[in-house]
Amino acid sequence: MMTPKTIQTLRKLMEYEAARTEPPKSFPVLPDIPAGRYVDARFFELEKAHIWRKSWLLAAHIDEIPEPGCFMRWENAGQPVVIVHAESGEVNAFYNTCSHRGAPVVTKQQGRARRLTCRYHGWTYDHEGELKGIRDPEDFRGLDMSCRGLKTVRCERYGNLIFVNFDAEAPTLLEWLGPIADEWEEFQFGKCRLASRDIFDLNCNWKIAMEANTEVYHVRTIHANTVSPVLDDRRNVNTLYANGHGRMIAPNRKGKSNLGAVDISLDIAQTDTVGEIARTCTQSYGIFPNWVSPLNQFLIPPLLFWPNGINKCRLETWTMAPPWEEGKKPDLWTKNDGKELCDVLIEDMEFGEKIQQSMESYGFDGVPLSYQEARIYHWNQAADRMIGIDKIPEELRVQQVIGDEWIYPNDPRIAELD
Ligand code: FES
Ligand SMILES: [Fe+2]
């Protein structure tokens, strides 16, 4: 929970941001982000080998596999994965790859079974991934069944959310989230239900789509009639966290609710523990690498961005909420029950394809970012560190100019307040 002192500091920072006439004194000049990061196959491969392989990725909600024995396939990160709610109550993830000849062990998108049985030759695994039975075992000489289980994918929960990680060496999910795990307590992730989850294909690099949701600089132009009347963008306060995560908090304009920009009824359940800031501001987190989400007393609605080639991506829209009444299922991001994006997201995505074309053209070299867009630069710095700066061709790197003095809990603006 935010302490009264934290709230007071945030309020002061909002006024500081509204009053300043230039970036804070110690904020660095941001060198251009090379356009190649959005169009160059080398960078795309580096992202695959490092970012998608080593980050914690939101894969599922417990409501999708509510009972022991329930399983679901998950392939959004390009790897074949099956997530299983085990008899033990734990949630496990495995490569959906039979250790015999590689057929998928699970072919249905979702289901429930006491054992997972490969349909090719009938090898059978339990919920812990152990190989329990094979046909005609006498015809395999020296096959040690105990070493032929399904290969494990790291899987950890934050409340009802299920994350996976393909890196055995990665920190735990809680270490990865750092202070954000505590800041999120007021939103009660252990109580939120999954109301909707949809996916949309977009014709641009995944970062172009994500970055449209990582700054408020675009609000007054792109969202002139939707978000702008509600959100006071000049009072936005960005916070940068370790591991590339970020947060924005922008107060609502007087008398406006933080659902004011979208077409959703206020007559829905609320999470009582949500504090003053999240009730009166647009508070939104960027969790590295691909999660952007506002959170408030009504909803936890993450947007996730997944690459689908260099110049294509998929936008996944989730709405989570406290339990709702029959017939009042909240869905923040879509119209027509998941068939179309809502107006605000259509606005956000309007230029994606054209920006991709620009970045692929001879006429575009790099992206100059303002102080308001600092979270995008911070993300890129963290991405390069995760990849390993030396592995990145020089012309595709970003310079590491935002120093630790800007990483939470450090904040040079606080010294400038009084
Ligand atoms: S590939 Fe699965 S049993 Fe042969
Ligand atoms: Fe937007």
PDB file of C-alpha atoms in Angstrom, residues 96-268:
ATOM      1  CA  ASN A  96       4.614 -29.566 -25.404  1.00  0.00           C
ATOM      2  CA  THR A  97       7.052 -31.925 -27.014  1.00  0.00           C
ATOM      3  CA  CYS A  98       6.886 -35.670 -26.592  1.00  0.00           C
ATOM      4  CA  SER A  99      10.265 -37.065 -25.602  1.00  0.00           C
ATOM      5  CA  HIS A 100       9.816 -39.887 -28.084  1.00  0.00           C
ATOM      6  CA  ARG A 101       9.713 -38.287 -31.539  1.00  0.00           C
ATOM      7  CA  GLY A 102       8.581 -34.785 -30.734  1.00  0.00           C
ATOM      8  CA  ALA A 103       4.877 -34.923 -31.439  1.00  0.00           C
ATOM      9  CA  PRO A 104       2.775 -32.511 -29.397  1.00  0.00           C
ATOM     10  CA  VAL A 105       1.666 -34.247 -26.227  1.00  0.00           C
ATOM     11  CA  VAL A 106      -1.394 -32.046 -26.032  1.00  0.00           C
ATOM     12  CA  THR A 107      -3.239 -31.161 -29.228  1.00  0.00           C
ATOM     13  CA  LYS A 108      -6.405 -29.620 -27.790  1.00  0.00           C
ATOM     14  CA  GLN A 109      -6.179 -25.942 -26.891  1.00  0.00           C
ATOM     15  CA  GLN A 110      -7.559 -26.640 -23.417  1.00  0.00           C
ATOM     16  CA  GLY A 111      -8.827 -29.667 -21.587  1.00  0.00           C
ATOM     17  CA  ARG A 112      -8.703 -31.832 -18.530  1.00  0.00           C
ATOM     18  CA  ALA A 113      -7.048 -35.221 -18.145  1.00  0.00           C
ATOM     19  CA  ARG A 114      -5.524 -37.406 -15.451  1.00  0.00           C
ATOM     20  CA  ARG A 115      -2.577 -38.159 -17.727  1.00  0.00           C
ATOM     21  CA  LEU A 116      -1.193 -36.442 -20.810  1.00  0.00           C
ATOM     22  CA  THR A 117      -1.032 -38.971 -23.611  1.00  0.00           C
ATOM     23  CA  CYS A 118       0.796 -38.435 -26.869  1.00  0.00           C
ATOM     24  CA  ARG A 119      -1.449 -39.437 -29.757  1.00  0.00           C
ATOM     25  CA  TYR A 120       1.410 -40.519 -31.995  1.00  0.00           C
ATOM     26  CA  HIS A 121       2.547 -43.708 -30.188  1.00  0.00           C
ATOM     27  CA  GLY A 122       0.760 -43.350 -26.892  1.00  0.00           C
ATOM     28  CA  TRP A 123       3.490 -42.350 -24.443  1.00  0.00           C
ATOM     29  CA  THR A 124       1.867 -41.154 -21.232  1.00  0.00           C
ATOM     30  CA  TYR A 125       2.983 -38.451 -18.788  1.00  0.00           C
ATOM     31  CA  ASP A 126       1.662 -37.332 -15.424  1.00  0.00           C
ATOM     32  CA  HIS A 127       1.058 -33.738 -14.290  1.00  0.00           C
ATOM     33  CA  GLU A 128       4.630 -33.490 -13.056  1.00  0.00           C
ATOM     34  CA  GLY A 129       5.818 -34.302 -16.572  1.00  0.00           C
ATOM     35  CA  GLU A 130       7.108 -37.749 -15.648  1.00  0.00           C
ATOM     36  CA  LEU A 131       6.905 -40.464 -18.250  1.00  0.00           C
ATOM     37  CA  LYS A 132       4.557 -43.052 -16.773  1.00  0.00           C
ATOM     38  CA  GLY A 133       3.928 -45.502 -19.548  1.00  0.00           C
ATOM     39  CA  ILE A 134       5.055 -46.483 -23.023  1.00  0.00           C
ATOM     40  CA  ARG A 135       3.701 -49.057 -25.429  1.00  0.00           C
ATOM     41  CA  ASP A 136       5.806 -52.162 -26.132  1.00  0.00           C
ATOM     42  CA  PRO A 137       8.533 -51.248 -23.635  1.00  0.00           C
ATOM     43  CA  GLU A 138      10.281 -54.572 -24.344  1.00  0.00           C
ATOM     44  CA  ASP A 139      11.295 -53.204 -27.761  1.00  0.00           C
ATOM     45  CA  PHE A 140      13.356 -50.361 -26.285  1.00  0.00           C
ATOM     46  CA  ARG A 141      16.697 -51.558 -25.004  1.00  0.00           C
ATOM     47  CA  GLY A 142      17.985 -49.617 -21.999  1.00  0.00           C
ATOM     48  CA  LEU A 143      15.408 -46.822 -22.124  1.00  0.00           C
ATOM     49  CA  ASP A 144      15.492 -45.078 -18.751  1.00  0.00           C
ATOM     50  CA  MET A 145      11.961 -43.755 -18.345  1.00  0.00           C
ATOM     51  CA  SER A 146      13.009 -41.528 -15.443  1.00  0.00           C
ATOM     52  CA  CYS A 147      15.087 -39.386 -17.836  1.00  0.00           C
ATOM     53  CA  ARG A 148      12.428 -39.191 -20.522  1.00  0.00           C
ATOM     54  CA  GLY A 149       9.926 -36.919 -18.883  1.00  0.00           C
ATOM     55  CA  LEU A 150       8.633 -33.713 -20.447  1.00  0.00           C
ATOM     56  CA  LYS A 151      11.139 -30.862 -20.361  1.00  0.00           C
ATOM     57  CA  THR A 152      10.172 -28.296 -17.775  1.00  0.00           C
ATOM     58  CA  VAL A 153       9.602 -24.596 -18.413  1.00  0.00           C
ATOM     59  CA  ARG A 154       9.945 -22.344 -15.345  1.00  0.00           C
ATOM     60  CA  CYS A 155       6.501 -21.422 -14.120  1.00  0.00           C
ATOM     61  CA  GLU A 156       5.585 -19.157 -11.202  1.00  0.00           C
ATOM     62  CA  ARG A 157       2.477 -17.400 -10.034  1.00  0.00           C
ATOM     63  CA  TYR A 158       1.751 -13.886  -8.917  1.00  0.00           C
ATOM     64  CA  GLY A 159      -1.725 -14.208  -7.402  1.00  0.00           C
ATOM     65  CA  ASN A 160      -3.940 -15.692 -10.083  1.00  0.00           C
ATOM     66  CA  LEU A 161      -1.498 -14.907 -12.880  1.00  0.00           C
ATOM     67  CA  ILE A 162       0.744 -17.598 -14.315  1.00  0.00           C
ATOM     68  CA  PHE A 163       4.114 -16.558 -15.731  1.00  0.00           C
ATOM     69  CA  VAL A 164       6.648 -18.681 -17.580  1.00  0.00           C
ATOM     70  CA  ASN A 165      10.352 -18.269 -18.241  1.00  0.00           C
ATOM     71  CA  PHE A 166      12.515 -20.347 -20.594  1.00  0.00           C
ATOM     72  CA  ASP A 167      15.711 -19.587 -18.687  1.00  0.00           C
ATOM     73  CA  ALA A 168      16.704 -21.943 -15.880  1.00  0.00           C
ATOM     74  CA  GLU A 169      19.073 -19.245 -14.558  1.00  0.00           C
ATOM     75  CA  ALA A 170      16.542 -16.426 -14.392  1.00  0.00           C
ATOM     76  CA  PRO A 171      15.786 -14.760 -11.047  1.00  0.00           C
ATOM     77  CA  THR A 172      12.496 -15.661  -9.392  1.00  0.00           C
ATOM     78  CA  LEU A 173       9.380 -13.853 -10.567  1.00  0.00           C
ATOM     79  CA  LEU A 174       9.274 -11.855  -7.326  1.00  0.00           C
ATOM     80  CA  GLU A 175      12.904 -10.790  -7.708  1.00  0.00           C
ATOM     81  CA  TRP A 176      12.155  -9.846 -11.295  1.00  0.00           C
ATOM     82  CA  LEU A 177       9.208  -7.650 -10.296  1.00  0.00           C
ATOM     83  CA  GLY A 178      11.161  -6.147  -7.400  1.00  0.00           C
ATOM     84  CA  PRO A 179       9.310  -3.372  -5.534  1.00  0.00           C
ATOM     85  CA  ILE A 180       6.398  -3.627  -7.964  1.00  0.00           C
ATOM     86  CA  ALA A 181       5.297  -6.899  -6.372  1.00  0.00           C
ATOM     87  CA  ASP A 182       4.632  -4.957  -3.157  1.00  0.00           C
ATOM     88  CA  GLU A 183       3.081  -1.969  -4.895  1.00  0.00           C
ATOM     89  CA  TRP A 184       0.619  -4.345  -6.537  1.00  0.00           C
ATOM     90  CA  GLU A 185      -0.648  -5.764  -3.255  1.00  0.00           C
ATOM     91  CA  GLU A 186      -3.494  -3.258  -3.077  1.00  0.00           C
ATOM     92  CA  PHE A 187      -4.885  -4.590  -6.374  1.00  0.00           C
ATOM     93  CA  GLN A 188      -5.294  -8.128  -5.013  1.00  0.00           C
ATOM     94  CA  PHE A 189      -4.102 -10.170  -7.951  1.00  0.00           C
ATOM     95  CA  GLY A 190      -5.062 -13.242  -5.954  1.00  0.00           C
ATOM     96  CA  LYS A 191      -8.734 -12.276  -6.202  1.00  0.00           C
ATOM     97  CA  CYS A 192      -9.059 -10.917  -9.733  1.00  0.00           C
ATOM     98  CA  ARG A 193     -10.977 -13.102 -12.169  1.00  0.00           C
ATOM     99  CA  LEU A 194     -10.326 -13.287 -15.879  1.00  0.00           C
ATOM    100  CA  ALA A 195     -13.213 -11.638 -17.702  1.00  0.00           C
ATOM    101  CA  SER A 196     -11.870 -11.542 -21.240  1.00  0.00           C
ATOM    102  CA  ARG A 197      -8.791 -12.354 -23.277  1.00  0.00           C
ATOM    103  CA  ASP A 198      -8.511 -11.674 -27.015  1.00  0.00           C
ATOM    104  CA  ILE A 199      -5.791 -11.348 -29.590  1.00  0.00           C
ATOM    105  CA  PHE A 200      -5.416  -9.058 -32.625  1.00  0.00           C
ATOM    106  CA  ASP A 201      -2.942  -9.143 -35.521  1.00  0.00           C
ATOM    107  CA  LEU A 202      -1.105  -5.914 -36.307  1.00  0.00           C
ATOM    108  CA  ASN A 203       1.203  -5.031 -39.190  1.00  0.00           C
ATOM    109  CA  CYS A 204       4.130  -3.517 -37.341  1.00  0.00           C
ATOM    110  CA  ASN A 205       7.051  -4.479 -35.174  1.00  0.00           C
ATOM    111  CA  TRP A 206       5.839  -5.373 -31.695  1.00  0.00           C
ATOM    112  CA  LYS A 207       7.757  -2.523 -30.076  1.00  0.00           C
ATOM    113  CA  ILE A 208       6.066   0.096 -32.261  1.00  0.00           C
ATOM    114  CA  ALA A 209       2.720  -1.142 -30.964  1.00  0.00           C
ATOM    115  CA  MET A 210       3.879  -1.327 -27.377  1.00  0.00           C
ATOM    116  CA  GLU A 211       5.501   2.092 -27.377  1.00  0.00           C
ATOM    117  CA  ALA A 212       2.183   3.641 -28.384  1.00  0.00           C
ATOM    118  CA  ASN A 213       1.146   2.651 -24.876  1.00  0.00           C
ATOM    119  CA  THR A 214       4.301   3.675 -23.040  1.00  0.00           C
ATOM    120  CA  GLU A 215       4.063   7.461 -23.041  1.00  0.00           C
ATOM    121  CA  VAL A 216       1.449  10.174 -22.624  1.00  0.00           C
ATOM    122  CA  TYR A 217       3.060  12.534 -25.175  1.00  0.00           C
ATOM    123  CA  HIS A 218       0.557  11.269 -27.789  1.00  0.00           C
ATOM    124  CA  VAL A 219      -2.538  11.781 -25.671  1.00  0.00           C
ATOM    125  CA  ARG A 220      -3.452  15.340 -26.659  1.00  0.00           C
ATOM    126  CA  THR A 221      -3.197  14.609 -30.390  1.00  0.00           C
ATOM    127  CA  ILE A 222      -4.173  10.965 -31.012  1.00  0.00           C
ATOM    128  CA  HIS A 223      -6.680  10.828 -28.156  1.00  0.00           C
ATOM    129  CA  ALA A 224      -7.932  14.427 -28.360  1.00  0.00           C
ATOM    130  CA  ASN A 225     -11.563  13.443 -27.813  1.00  0.00           C
ATOM    131  CA  THR A 226     -11.212  10.262 -25.764  1.00  0.00           C
ATOM    132  CA  VAL A 227      -8.395  10.120 -23.213  1.00  0.00           C
ATOM    133  CA  SER A 228      -7.323  13.754 -23.246  1.00  0.00           C
ATOM    134  CA  PRO A 229     -10.493  15.172 -21.658  1.00  0.00           C
ATOM    135  CA  VAL A 230      -9.909  12.773 -18.737  1.00  0.00           C
ATOM    136  CA  LEU A 231      -6.153  12.519 -18.271  1.00  0.00           C
ATOM    137  CA  ASP A 232      -3.977  15.459 -17.225  1.00  0.00           C
ATOM    138  CA  ASP A 233      -0.879  14.551 -19.241  1.00  0.00           C
ATOM    139  CA  ARG A 234       1.188  17.559 -18.061  1.00  0.00           C
ATOM    140  CA  ARG A 235       1.016  16.219 -14.517  1.00  0.00           C
ATOM    141  CA  ASN A 236       2.184  12.755 -15.469  1.00  0.00           C
ATOM    142  CA  VAL A 237       4.926  11.296 -13.271  1.00  0.00           C
ATOM    143  CA  ASN A 238       7.077   8.526 -14.717  1.00  0.00           C
ATOM    144  CA  THR A 239       9.044   6.194 -12.476  1.00  0.00           C
ATOM    145  CA  LEU A 240      11.777   3.880 -13.740  1.00  0.00           C
ATOM    146  CA  TYR A 241      12.452   0.552 -12.024  1.00  0.00           C
ATOM    147  CA  ALA A 242      15.240  -2.001 -12.256  1.00  0.00           C
ATOM    148  CA  ASN A 243      14.951  -4.659 -14.999  1.00  0.00           C
ATOM    149  CA  GLY A 244      13.404  -2.217 -17.475  1.00  0.00           C
ATOM    150  CA  HIS A 245      10.034  -1.844 -15.776  1.00  0.00           C
ATOM    151  CA  GLY A 246       8.299   1.521 -15.545  1.00  0.00           C
ATOM    152  CA  ARG A 247       5.231   3.246 -14.167  1.00  0.00           C
ATOM    153  CA  MET A 248       3.201   6.299 -15.046  1.00  0.00           C
ATOM    154  CA  ILE A 249       0.804   8.111 -12.777  1.00  0.00           C
ATOM    155  CA  ALA A 250      -1.231  10.933 -14.275  1.00  0.00           C
ATOM    156  CA  PRO A 251      -4.087  12.526 -12.362  1.00  0.00           C
ATOM    157  CA  ASN A 252      -7.549  12.585 -13.837  1.00  0.00           C
ATOM    158  CA  ARG A 253      -8.880  15.991 -14.726  1.00  0.00           C
ATOM    159  CA  LYS A 254     -11.269  17.402 -12.140  1.00  0.00           C
ATOM    160  CA  GLY A 255     -14.427  15.379 -11.738  1.00  0.00           C
ATOM    161  CA  LYS A 256     -13.343  12.651 -14.168  1.00  0.00           C
ATOM    162  CA  SER A 257     -13.214   8.981 -13.345  1.00  0.00           C
ATOM    163  CA  ASN A 258     -10.368   6.775 -14.448  1.00  0.00           C
ATOM    164  CA  LEU A 259     -12.780   4.840 -16.615  1.00  0.00           C
ATOM    165  CA  GLY A 260     -14.061   8.024 -18.191  1.00  0.00           C
ATOM    166  CA  ALA A 261     -12.345   7.466 -21.532  1.00  0.00           C
ATOM    167  CA  VAL A 262     -13.848   4.093 -22.202  1.00  0.00           C
ATOM    168  CA  ASP A 263     -17.243   2.708 -22.696  1.00  0.00           C
ATOM    169  CA  ILE A 264     -17.703   0.665 -19.573  1.00  0.00           C
ATOM    170  CA  SER A 265     -20.253   0.887 -16.833  1.00  0.00           C
ATOM    171  CA  LEU A 266     -19.115   2.224 -13.474  1.00  0.00           C
ATOM    172  CA  ASP A 267     -21.690  -0.022 -11.929  1.00  0.00           C
ATOM    173  CA  ILE A 268     -19.206  -2.855 -11.474  1.00  0.00           C
TER     174      ILE A 268
END
